[in-house]
PDB file of C-alpha atoms in Angstrom:
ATOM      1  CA  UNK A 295      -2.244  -3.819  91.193  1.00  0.00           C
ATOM      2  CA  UNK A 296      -5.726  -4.345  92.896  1.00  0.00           C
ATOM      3  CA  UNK A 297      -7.429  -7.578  93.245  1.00  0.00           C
ATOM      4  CA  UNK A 298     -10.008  -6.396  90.465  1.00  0.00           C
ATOM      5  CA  UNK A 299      -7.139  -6.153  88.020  1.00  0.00           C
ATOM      6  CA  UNK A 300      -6.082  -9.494  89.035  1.00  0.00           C
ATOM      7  CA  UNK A 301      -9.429 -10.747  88.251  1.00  0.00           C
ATOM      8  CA  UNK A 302      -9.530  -9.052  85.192  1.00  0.00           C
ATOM      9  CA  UNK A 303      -6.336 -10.673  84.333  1.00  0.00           C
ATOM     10  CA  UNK A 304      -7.999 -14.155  84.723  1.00  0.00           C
ATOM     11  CA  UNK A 305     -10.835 -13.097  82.585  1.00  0.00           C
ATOM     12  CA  UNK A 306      -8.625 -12.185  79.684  1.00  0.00           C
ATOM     13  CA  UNK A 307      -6.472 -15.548  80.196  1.00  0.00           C
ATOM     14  CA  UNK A 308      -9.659 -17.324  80.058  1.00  0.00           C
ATOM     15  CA  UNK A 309     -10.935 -15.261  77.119  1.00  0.00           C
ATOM     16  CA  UNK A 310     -14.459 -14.580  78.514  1.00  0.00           C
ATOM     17  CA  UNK A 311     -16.295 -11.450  78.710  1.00  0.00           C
ATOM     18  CA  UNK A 312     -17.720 -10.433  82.501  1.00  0.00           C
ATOM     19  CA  UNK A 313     -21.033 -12.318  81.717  1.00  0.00           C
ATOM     20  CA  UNK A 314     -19.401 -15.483  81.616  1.00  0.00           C
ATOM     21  CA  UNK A 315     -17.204 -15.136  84.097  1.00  0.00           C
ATOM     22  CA  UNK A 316     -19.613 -14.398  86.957  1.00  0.00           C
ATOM     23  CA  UNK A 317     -21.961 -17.376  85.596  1.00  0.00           C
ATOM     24  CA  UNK A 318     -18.603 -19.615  85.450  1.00  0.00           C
ATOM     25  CA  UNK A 319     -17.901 -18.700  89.103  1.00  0.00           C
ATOM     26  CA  UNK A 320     -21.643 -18.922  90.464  1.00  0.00           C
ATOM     27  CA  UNK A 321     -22.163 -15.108  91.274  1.00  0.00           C
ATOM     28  CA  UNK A 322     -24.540 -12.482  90.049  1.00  0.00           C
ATOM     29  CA  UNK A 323     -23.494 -10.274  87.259  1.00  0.00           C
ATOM     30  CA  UNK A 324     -24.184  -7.316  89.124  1.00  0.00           C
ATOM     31  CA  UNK A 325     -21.715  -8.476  92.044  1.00  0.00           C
ATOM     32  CA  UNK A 326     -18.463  -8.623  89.265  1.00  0.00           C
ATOM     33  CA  UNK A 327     -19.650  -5.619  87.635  1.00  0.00           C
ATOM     34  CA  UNK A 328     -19.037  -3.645  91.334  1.00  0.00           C
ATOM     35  CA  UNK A 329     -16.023  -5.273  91.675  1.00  0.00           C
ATOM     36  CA  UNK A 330     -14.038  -4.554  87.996  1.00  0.00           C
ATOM     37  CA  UNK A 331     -15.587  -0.938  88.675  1.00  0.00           C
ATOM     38  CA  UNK A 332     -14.186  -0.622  91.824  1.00  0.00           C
ATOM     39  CA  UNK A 333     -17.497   0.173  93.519  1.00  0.00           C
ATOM     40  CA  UNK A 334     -17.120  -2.746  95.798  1.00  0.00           C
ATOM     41  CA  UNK A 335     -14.549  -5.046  96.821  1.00  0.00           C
ATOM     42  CA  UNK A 336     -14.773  -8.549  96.452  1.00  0.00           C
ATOM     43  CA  UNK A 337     -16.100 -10.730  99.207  1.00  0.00           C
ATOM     44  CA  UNK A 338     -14.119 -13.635 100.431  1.00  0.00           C
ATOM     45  CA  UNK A 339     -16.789 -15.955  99.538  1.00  0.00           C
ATOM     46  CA  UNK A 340     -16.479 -14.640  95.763  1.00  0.00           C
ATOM     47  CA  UNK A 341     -12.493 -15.064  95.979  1.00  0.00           C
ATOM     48  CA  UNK A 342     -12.576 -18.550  96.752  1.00  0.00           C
ATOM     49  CA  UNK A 343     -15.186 -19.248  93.813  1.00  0.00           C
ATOM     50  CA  UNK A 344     -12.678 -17.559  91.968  1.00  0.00           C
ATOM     51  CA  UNK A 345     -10.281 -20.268  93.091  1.00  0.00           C
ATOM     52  CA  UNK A 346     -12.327 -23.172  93.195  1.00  0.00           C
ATOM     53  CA  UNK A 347     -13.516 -22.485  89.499  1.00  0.00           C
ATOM     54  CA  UNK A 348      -9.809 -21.640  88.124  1.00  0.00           C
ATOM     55  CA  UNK A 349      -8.054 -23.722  90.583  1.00  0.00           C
ATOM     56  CA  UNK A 350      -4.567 -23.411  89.038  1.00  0.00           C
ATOM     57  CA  UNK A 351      -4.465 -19.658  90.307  1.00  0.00           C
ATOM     58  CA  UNK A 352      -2.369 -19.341  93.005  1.00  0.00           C
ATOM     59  CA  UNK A 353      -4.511 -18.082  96.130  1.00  0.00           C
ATOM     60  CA  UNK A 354      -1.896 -15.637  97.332  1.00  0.00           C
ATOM     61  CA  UNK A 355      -1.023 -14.248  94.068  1.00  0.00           C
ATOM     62  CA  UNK A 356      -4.972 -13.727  93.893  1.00  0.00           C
ATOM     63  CA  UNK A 357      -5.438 -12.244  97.172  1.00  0.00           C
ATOM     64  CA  UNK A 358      -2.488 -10.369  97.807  1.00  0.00           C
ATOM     65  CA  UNK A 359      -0.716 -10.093  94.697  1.00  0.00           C
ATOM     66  CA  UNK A 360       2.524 -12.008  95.927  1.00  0.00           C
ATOM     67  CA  UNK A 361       4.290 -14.726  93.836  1.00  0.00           C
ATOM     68  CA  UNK A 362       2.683 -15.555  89.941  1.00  0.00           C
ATOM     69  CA  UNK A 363      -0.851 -16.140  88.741  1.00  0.00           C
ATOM     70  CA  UNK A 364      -0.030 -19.848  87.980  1.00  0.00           C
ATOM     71  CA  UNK A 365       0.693 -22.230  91.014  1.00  0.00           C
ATOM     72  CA  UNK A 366       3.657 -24.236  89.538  1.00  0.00           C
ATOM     73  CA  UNK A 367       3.847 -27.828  89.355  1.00  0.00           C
ATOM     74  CA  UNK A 368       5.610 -28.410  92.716  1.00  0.00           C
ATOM     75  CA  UNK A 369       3.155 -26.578  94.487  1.00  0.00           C
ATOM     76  CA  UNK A 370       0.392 -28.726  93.151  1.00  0.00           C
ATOM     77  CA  UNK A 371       1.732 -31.818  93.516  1.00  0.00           C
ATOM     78  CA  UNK A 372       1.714 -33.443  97.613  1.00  0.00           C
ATOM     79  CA  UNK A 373       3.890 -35.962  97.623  1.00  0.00           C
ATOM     80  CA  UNK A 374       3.340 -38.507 100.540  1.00  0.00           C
ATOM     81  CA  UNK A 375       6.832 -37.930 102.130  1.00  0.00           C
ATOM     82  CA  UNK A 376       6.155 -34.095 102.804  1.00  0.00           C
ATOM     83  CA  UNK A 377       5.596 -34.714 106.703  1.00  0.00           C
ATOM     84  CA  UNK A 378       4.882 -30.743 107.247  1.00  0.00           C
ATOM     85  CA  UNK A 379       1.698 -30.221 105.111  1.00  0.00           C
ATOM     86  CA  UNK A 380      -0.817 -28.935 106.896  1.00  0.00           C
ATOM     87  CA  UNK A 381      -4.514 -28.795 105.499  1.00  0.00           C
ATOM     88  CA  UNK A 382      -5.641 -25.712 105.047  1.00  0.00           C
ATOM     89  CA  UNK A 383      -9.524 -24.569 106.166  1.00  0.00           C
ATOM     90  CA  UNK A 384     -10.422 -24.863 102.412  1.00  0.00           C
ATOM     91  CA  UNK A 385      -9.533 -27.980 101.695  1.00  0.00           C
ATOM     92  CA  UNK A 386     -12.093 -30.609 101.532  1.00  0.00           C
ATOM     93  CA  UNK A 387     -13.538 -32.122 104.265  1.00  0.00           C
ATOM     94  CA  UNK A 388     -11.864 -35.214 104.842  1.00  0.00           C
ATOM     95  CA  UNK A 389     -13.743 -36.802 107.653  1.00  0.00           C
ATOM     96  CA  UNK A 390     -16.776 -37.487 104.649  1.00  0.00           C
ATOM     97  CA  UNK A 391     -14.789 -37.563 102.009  1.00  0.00           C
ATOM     98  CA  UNK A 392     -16.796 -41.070 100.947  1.00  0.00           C
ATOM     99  CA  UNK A 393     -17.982 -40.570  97.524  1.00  0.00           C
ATOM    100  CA  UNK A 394     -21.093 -42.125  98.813  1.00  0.00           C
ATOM    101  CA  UNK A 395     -24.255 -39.721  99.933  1.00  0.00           C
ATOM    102  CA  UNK A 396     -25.101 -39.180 103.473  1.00  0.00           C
ATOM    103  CA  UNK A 397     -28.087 -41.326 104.520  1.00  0.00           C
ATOM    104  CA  UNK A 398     -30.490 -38.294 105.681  1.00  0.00           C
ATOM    105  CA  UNK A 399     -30.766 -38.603 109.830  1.00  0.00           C
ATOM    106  CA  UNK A 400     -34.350 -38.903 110.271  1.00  0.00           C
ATOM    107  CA  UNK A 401     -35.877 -36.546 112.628  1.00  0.00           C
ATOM    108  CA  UNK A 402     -38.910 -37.419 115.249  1.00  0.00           C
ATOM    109  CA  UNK A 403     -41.272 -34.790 115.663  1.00  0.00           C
ATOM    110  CA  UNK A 404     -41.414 -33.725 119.280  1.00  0.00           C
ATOM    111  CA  UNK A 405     -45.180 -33.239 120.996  1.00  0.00           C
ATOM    112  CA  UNK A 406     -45.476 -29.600 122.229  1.00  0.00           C
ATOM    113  CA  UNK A 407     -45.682 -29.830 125.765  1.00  0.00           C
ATOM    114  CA  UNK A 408     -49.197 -29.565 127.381  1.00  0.00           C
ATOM    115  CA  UNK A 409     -50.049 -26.187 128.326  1.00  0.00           C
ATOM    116  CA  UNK A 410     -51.103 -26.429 132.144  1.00  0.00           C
ATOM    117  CA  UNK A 411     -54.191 -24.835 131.913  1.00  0.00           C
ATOM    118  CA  UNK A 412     -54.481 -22.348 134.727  1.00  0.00           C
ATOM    119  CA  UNK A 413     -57.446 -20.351 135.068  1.00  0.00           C
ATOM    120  CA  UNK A 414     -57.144 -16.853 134.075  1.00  0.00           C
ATOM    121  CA  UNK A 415     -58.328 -14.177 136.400  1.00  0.00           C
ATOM    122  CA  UNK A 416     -61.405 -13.252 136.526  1.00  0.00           C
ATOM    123  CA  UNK A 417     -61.814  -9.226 135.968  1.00  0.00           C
ATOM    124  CA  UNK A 418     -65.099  -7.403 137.248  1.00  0.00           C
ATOM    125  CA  UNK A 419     -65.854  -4.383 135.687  1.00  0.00           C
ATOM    126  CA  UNK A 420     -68.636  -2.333 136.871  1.00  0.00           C
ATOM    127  CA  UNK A 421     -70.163   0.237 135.049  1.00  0.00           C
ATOM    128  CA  UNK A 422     -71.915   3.256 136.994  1.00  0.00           C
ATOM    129  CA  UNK A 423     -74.570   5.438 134.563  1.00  0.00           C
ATOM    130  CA  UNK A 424     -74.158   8.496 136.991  1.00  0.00           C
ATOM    131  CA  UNK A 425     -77.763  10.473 136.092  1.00  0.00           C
ATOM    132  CA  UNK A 426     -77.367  13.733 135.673  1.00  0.00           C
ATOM    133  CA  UNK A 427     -80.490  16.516 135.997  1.00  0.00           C
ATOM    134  CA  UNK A 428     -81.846  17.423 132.903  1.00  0.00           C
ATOM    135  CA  UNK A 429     -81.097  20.309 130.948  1.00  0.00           C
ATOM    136  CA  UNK A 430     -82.791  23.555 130.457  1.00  0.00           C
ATOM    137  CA  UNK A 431     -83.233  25.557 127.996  1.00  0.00           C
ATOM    138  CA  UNK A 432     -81.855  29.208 128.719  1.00  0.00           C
ATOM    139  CA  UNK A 433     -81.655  31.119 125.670  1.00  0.00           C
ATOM    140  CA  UNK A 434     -83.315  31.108 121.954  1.00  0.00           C
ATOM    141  CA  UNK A 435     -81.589  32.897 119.605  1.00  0.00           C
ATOM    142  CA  UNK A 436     -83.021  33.277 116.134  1.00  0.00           C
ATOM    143  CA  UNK A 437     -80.638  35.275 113.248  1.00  0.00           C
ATOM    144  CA  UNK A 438     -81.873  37.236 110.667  1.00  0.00           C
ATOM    145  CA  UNK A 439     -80.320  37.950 106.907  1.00  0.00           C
ATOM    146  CA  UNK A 440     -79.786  42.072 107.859  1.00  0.00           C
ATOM    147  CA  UNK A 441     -78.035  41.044 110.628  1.00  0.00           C
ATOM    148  CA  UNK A 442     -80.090  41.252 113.064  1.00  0.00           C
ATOM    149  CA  UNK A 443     -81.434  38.645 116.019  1.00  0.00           C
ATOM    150  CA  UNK A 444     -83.927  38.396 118.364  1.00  0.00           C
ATOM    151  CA  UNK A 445     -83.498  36.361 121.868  1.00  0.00           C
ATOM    152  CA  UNK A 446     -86.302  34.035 123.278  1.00  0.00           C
ATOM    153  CA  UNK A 447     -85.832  33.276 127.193  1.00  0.00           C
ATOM    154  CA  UNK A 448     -88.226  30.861 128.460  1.00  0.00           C
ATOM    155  CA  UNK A 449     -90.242  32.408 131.848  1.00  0.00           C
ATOM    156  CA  UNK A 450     -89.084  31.515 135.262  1.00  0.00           C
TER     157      UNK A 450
END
């Protein structure tokens, strides 16, 4: 069984068509619809929606198809004397977990520092007119419509 068909499997235990789904879970339409048609497989950015929306999937059941689709009640349940739990890198952050916002740092604007202005070199560009002697005429040719011509030389 593919991970498509496991998602399909928590669409029909949630009763909701594709549509819904991909709305419920924050992605585009068109992003489920490659997945259930196996055009594409599912990012792991649209897994863990997947989880975070229907959190009582189990992750590795939903992933890799290992263990059931429902995490059971001892799995769910950290009791304070389990010593060995280690967080996972989803789990919330729990440096800010303070329900209260973050006041926004504010940020100074920093000058641009001052261009030193060094003078740019100056180019010269010279421009020769070289003259050249002036033309001649050499040759005057005049066509006519029965194909003939006649040629005009200027005298020496």
């Amino acid at each position: 069984m593919e991970i498509k068909d496991r998602i399909r499997m928590i669409m029909e235990r949630e009763k909701v068509s594709p549509r819904v789904f991909a709305e419920t879970i924050g992605v585009q339409q068109s992003t489920l619809s490659h997945i259930l048609n196996d055009r594409n497989k599912p990012s792991l950015e649209v897994v863990m929606k997947v989880h975070q929306k229907y959190d009582y999937v189990n992750l590795e059941w939903l992933l890799y198809g290992k263990g059931e689709m429902v995490v059971s009640e001892e799995e769910t349940s950290f009791s304070s004397s389990n010593s060995d739990y280690l967080p996972s890198l989803f789990d919330e952050n729990l440096i800010n977990s303070s329900k209260e916002p973050a006041i926004p740092e504010n940020r100074k604007e920093m000058p641009l520092r001052n261009a030193e202005n060094t003078p740019k070199e100056i180019v010269k560009q010279e421009i020769r007119y070289i003259e050249k002697p002036a033309r001649k005429i050499t040759e005057i040719r005049i066509f006519f419509d029965d194909n003939t011509y006649e040629t005009f030389r200027p005298e020496k």
